[in-house]
Short mmCIF file of C-alpha atoms and ligand atoms in Angstrom, two decimals:
data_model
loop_
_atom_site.label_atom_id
_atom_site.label_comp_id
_atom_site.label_asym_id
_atom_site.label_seq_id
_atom_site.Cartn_x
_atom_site.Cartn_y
_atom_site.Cartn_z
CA UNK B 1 115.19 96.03 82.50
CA UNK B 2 113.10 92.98 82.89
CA UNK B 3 113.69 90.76 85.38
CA UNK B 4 111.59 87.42 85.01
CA UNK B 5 111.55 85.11 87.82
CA UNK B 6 110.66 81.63 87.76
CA UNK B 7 110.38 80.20 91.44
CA UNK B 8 106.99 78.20 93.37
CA UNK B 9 106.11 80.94 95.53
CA UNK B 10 105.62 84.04 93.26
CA UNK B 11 103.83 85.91 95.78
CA UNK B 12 106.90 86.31 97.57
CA UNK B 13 108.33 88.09 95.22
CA UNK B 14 105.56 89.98 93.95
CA UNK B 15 104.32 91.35 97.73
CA UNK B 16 108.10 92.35 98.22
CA UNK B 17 109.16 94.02 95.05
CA UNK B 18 105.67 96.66 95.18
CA UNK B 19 107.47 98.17 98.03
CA UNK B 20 109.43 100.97 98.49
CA UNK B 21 112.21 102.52 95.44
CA UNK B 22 111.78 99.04 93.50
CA UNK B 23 107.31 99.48 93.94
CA UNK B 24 108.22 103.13 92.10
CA UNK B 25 110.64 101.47 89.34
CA UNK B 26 108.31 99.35 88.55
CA UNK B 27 105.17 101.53 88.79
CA UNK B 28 107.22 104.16 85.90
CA UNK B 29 107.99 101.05 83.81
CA UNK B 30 111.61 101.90 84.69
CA UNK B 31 111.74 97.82 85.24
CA UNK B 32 109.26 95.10 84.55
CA UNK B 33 108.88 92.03 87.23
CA UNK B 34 107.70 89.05 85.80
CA UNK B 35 107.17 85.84 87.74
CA UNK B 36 106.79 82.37 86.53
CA UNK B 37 105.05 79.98 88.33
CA UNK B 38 107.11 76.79 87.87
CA UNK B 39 104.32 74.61 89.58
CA UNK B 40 101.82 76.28 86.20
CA UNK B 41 103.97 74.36 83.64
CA UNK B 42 103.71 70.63 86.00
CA UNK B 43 102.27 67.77 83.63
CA UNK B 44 101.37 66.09 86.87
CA UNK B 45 97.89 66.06 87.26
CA UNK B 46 98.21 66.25 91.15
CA UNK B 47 100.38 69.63 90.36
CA UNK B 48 103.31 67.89 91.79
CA UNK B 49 107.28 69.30 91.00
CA UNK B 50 109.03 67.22 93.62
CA UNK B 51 110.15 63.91 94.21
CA UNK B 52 112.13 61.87 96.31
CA UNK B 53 116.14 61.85 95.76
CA UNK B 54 117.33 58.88 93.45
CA UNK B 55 119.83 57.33 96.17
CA UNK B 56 117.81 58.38 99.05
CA UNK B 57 118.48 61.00 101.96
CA UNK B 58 116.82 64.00 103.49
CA UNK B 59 114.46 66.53 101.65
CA UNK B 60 112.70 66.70 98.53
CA UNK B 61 114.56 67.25 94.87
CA UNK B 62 112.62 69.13 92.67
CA UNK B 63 111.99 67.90 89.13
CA UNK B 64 113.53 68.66 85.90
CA UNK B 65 110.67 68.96 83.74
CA UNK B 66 108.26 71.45 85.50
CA UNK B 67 111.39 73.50 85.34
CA UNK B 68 112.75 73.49 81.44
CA UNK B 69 108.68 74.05 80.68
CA UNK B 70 109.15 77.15 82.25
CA UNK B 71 112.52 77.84 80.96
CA UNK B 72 111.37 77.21 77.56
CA UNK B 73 108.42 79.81 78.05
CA UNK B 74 110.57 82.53 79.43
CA UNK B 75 112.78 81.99 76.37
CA UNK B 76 110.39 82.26 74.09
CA UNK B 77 108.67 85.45 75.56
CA UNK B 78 112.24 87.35 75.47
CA UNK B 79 113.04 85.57 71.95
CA UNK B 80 116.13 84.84 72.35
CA UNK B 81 118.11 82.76 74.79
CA UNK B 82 118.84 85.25 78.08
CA UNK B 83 121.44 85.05 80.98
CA UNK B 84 119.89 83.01 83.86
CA UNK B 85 120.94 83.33 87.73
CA UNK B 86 120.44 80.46 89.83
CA UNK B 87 120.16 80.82 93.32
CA UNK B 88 122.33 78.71 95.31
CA UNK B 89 124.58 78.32 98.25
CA UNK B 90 127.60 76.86 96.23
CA UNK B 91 127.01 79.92 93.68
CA UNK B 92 130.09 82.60 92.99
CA UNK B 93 129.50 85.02 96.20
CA UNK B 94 127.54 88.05 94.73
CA UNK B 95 129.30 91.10 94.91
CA UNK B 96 128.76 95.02 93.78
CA UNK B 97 130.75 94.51 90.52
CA UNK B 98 128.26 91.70 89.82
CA UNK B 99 125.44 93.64 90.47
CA UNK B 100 126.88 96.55 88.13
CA UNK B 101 127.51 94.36 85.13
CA UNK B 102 123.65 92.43 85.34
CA UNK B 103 122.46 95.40 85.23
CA UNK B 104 123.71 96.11 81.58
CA UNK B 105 121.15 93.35 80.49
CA UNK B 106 118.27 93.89 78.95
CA UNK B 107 116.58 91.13 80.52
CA UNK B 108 118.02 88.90 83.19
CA UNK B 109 116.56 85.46 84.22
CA UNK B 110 116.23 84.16 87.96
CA UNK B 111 115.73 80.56 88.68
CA UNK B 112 114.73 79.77 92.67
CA UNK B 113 115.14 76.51 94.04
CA UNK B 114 113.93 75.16 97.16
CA UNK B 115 113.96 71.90 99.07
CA UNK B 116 117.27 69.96 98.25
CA UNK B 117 117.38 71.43 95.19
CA UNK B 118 116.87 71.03 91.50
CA UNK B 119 117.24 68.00 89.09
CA UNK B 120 121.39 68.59 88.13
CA UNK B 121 119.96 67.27 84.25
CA UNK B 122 118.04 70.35 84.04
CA UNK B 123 120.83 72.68 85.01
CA UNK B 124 123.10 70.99 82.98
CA UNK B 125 121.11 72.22 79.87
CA UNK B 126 120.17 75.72 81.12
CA UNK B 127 123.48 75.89 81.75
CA UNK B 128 122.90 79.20 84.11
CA UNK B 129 125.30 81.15 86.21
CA UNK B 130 125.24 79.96 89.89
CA UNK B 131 125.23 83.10 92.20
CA UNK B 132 125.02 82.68 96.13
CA UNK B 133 124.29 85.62 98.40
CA UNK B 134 126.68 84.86 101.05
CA UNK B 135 128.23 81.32 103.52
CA UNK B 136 124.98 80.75 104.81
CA UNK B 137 122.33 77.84 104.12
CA UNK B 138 118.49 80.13 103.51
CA UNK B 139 115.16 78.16 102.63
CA UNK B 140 115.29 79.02 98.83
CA UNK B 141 116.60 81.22 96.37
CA UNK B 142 113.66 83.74 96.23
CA UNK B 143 115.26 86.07 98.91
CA UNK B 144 118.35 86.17 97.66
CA UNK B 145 116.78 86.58 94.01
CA UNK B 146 115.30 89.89 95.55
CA UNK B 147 118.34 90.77 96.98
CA UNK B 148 120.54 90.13 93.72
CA UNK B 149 117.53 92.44 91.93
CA UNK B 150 117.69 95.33 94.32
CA UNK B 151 121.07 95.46 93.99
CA UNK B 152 120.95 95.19 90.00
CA UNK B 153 118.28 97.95 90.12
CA UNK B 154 119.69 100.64 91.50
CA UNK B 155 122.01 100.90 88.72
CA UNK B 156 119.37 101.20 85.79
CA UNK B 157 119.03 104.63 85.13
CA UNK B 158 115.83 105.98 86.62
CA UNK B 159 115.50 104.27 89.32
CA UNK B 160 117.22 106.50 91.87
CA UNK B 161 115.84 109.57 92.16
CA UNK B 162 119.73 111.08 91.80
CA UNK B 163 121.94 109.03 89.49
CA UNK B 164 124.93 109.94 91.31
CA UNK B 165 123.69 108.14 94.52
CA UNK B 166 124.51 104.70 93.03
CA UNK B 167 127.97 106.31 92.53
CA UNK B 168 128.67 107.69 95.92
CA UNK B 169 127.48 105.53 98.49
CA UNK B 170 129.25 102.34 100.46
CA UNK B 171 131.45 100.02 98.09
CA UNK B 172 131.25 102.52 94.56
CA UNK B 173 134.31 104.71 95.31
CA UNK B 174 135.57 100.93 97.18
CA UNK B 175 134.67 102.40 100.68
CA UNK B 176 131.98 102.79 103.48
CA UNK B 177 129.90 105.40 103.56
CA UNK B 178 130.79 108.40 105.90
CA UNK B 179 128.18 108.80 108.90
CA UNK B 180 124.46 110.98 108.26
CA UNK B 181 123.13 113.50 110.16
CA UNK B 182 119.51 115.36 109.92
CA UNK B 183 117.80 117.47 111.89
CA UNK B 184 117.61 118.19 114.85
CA UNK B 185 120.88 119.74 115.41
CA UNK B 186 120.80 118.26 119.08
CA UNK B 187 119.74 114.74 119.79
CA UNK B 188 120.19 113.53 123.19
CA UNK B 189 123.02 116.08 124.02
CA UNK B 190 124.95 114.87 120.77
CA UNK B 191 125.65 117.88 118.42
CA UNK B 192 125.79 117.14 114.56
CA UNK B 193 129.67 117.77 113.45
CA UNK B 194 130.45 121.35 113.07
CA UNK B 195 131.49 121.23 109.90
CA UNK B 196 128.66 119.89 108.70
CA UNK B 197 126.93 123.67 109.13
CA UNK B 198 129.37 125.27 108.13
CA UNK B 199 128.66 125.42 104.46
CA UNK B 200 132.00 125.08 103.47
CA UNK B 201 131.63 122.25 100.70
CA UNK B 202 134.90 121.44 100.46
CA UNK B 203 135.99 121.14 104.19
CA UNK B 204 132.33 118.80 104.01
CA UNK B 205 133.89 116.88 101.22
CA UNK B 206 137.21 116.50 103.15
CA UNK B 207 135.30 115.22 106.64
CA UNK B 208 133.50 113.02 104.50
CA UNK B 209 136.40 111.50 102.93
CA UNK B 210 138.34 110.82 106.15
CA UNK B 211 135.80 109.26 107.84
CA UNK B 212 134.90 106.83 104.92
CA UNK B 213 138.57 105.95 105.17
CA UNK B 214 138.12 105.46 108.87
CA UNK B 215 135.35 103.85 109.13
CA UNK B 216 136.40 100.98 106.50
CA UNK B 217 139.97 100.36 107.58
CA UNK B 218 138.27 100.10 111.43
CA UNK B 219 135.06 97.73 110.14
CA UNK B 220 136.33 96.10 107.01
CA UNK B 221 140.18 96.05 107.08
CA UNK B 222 139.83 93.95 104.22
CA UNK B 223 138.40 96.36 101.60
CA UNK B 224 140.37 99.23 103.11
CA UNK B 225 143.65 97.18 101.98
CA UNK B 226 142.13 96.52 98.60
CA UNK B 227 141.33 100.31 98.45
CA UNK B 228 144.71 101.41 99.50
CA UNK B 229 146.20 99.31 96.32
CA UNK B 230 143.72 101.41 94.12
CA UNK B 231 144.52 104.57 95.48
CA UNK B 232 148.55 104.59 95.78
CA UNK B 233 148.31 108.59 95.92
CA UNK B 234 145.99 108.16 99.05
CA UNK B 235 148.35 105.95 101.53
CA UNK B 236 149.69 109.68 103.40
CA UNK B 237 145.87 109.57 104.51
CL1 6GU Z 1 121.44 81.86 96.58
N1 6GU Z 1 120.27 80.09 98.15
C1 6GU Z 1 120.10 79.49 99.32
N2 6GU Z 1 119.16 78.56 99.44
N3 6GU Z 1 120.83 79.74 100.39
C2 6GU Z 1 121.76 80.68 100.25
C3 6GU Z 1 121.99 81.37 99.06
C4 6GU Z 1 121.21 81.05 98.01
N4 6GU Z 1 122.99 82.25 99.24
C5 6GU Z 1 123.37 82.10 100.50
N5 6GU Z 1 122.64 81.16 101.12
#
């Protein structure tokens, strides 16, 4: 997978996405970052890529035309014309089923804005999908870029160490994941679950289960109900 990013402060991205499972992915070739410098494809000879809002009012509106530049070389480098994200707060909210069907992409496209945000004419031919990360206002769209792209990843083959992981854990079976325990087998008087030693894998399996139910119809009522509608031959649990 490639994920190019065009945003104003690649560095963010870059000194982020070294790190860590996504550092490794990248390191193996398992996926390729590439970040754009929108401000590198300004015809403004003072670098500039904002300007004041036509109409007036707060903040800074950043231009059309350092923007499609950049567009136009990311096109070019992938050859053919890819599926772009752009970050914003009045994006669809990004879920896991989103995150499972970007990842099918060969490459996938992020554009960040920033300030008030981004000449409409621009978007208007780009013509990208508008993905926010949640109902709150952040600084720009490079976090949430890194957070759509960590979610992406860890569905590309490779770039969990177990493939099943992406599989089992919180929101793939539609539930919260049940509670973890490592050694020591005492921690401040509090004993790890019994039948977690007891090397019975099914009674494991069975604990498991019931507390992932538990645990999401107590904390998120509302995904336990949407479970419970997928799993008719659960409800006696
Ligand atoms: Cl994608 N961008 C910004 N600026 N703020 C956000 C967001 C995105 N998602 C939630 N808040």
């Amino acid at each position: 997978m490639n994920f190019h990013v065009m945003t104003l402060f690649p560095d963010m991205i870059t000194t982020v996405m070294c790190e860590s499972i996504l550092g490794r992915a990248q390191a193996s070739g398992t996926i390729i970052l590439k970040c754009h410098n929108i401000r590198d494809y300004t015809l403004d000879r003072h670098t500039r890529v904002d300007d004041y809002p036509y109409g007036g009012g707060a903040g800074m509106v950043m231009e059309a035309e350092p923007v499609w530049r950049c567009y136009e070389a990311v096109c070019s480098e992938i050859g053919h014309k890819p599926r772009v994200i752009h970050l914003t707060p009045q994006g669809r909210v990004f879920n896991q089923e989103m995150a499972v069907d970007f990842a099918h992409e060969d490459d996938l496209v992020f554009l960040c804005g920033h300030y008030e945000g981004i000449d409409e004419r621009v978007l208007e031919e780009i013509e990208p999908e508008d993905v926010s990360i949640g109902d709150y206002v952040l600084t720009g769209g490079e976090l949430p870029a890194m957070v759509v792209m960590d979610a992406v990843a860890r569905h590309i083959p490779g770039v969990l160490h177990n493939d099943d992981s992406a599989i089992g854990d919180s929101f793939g079976n539609g539930l919260l994941e049940y509670p973890q325990y490592t050694r020591p087998e005492v921690f401040h008087d509090r004993s790890v679950p019994e039948v977690l030693l007891s090397g019975h894998h099914a009674n494991v399996d069975k604990w498991r289960m019931e507390q992932s139910i538990e645990r999401t119809k107590e904390r998120r009522p509302d995904l336990y109900e949407k479970w419970l509608g997928e799993n008719d031959e659960n409800t006696d649990k």
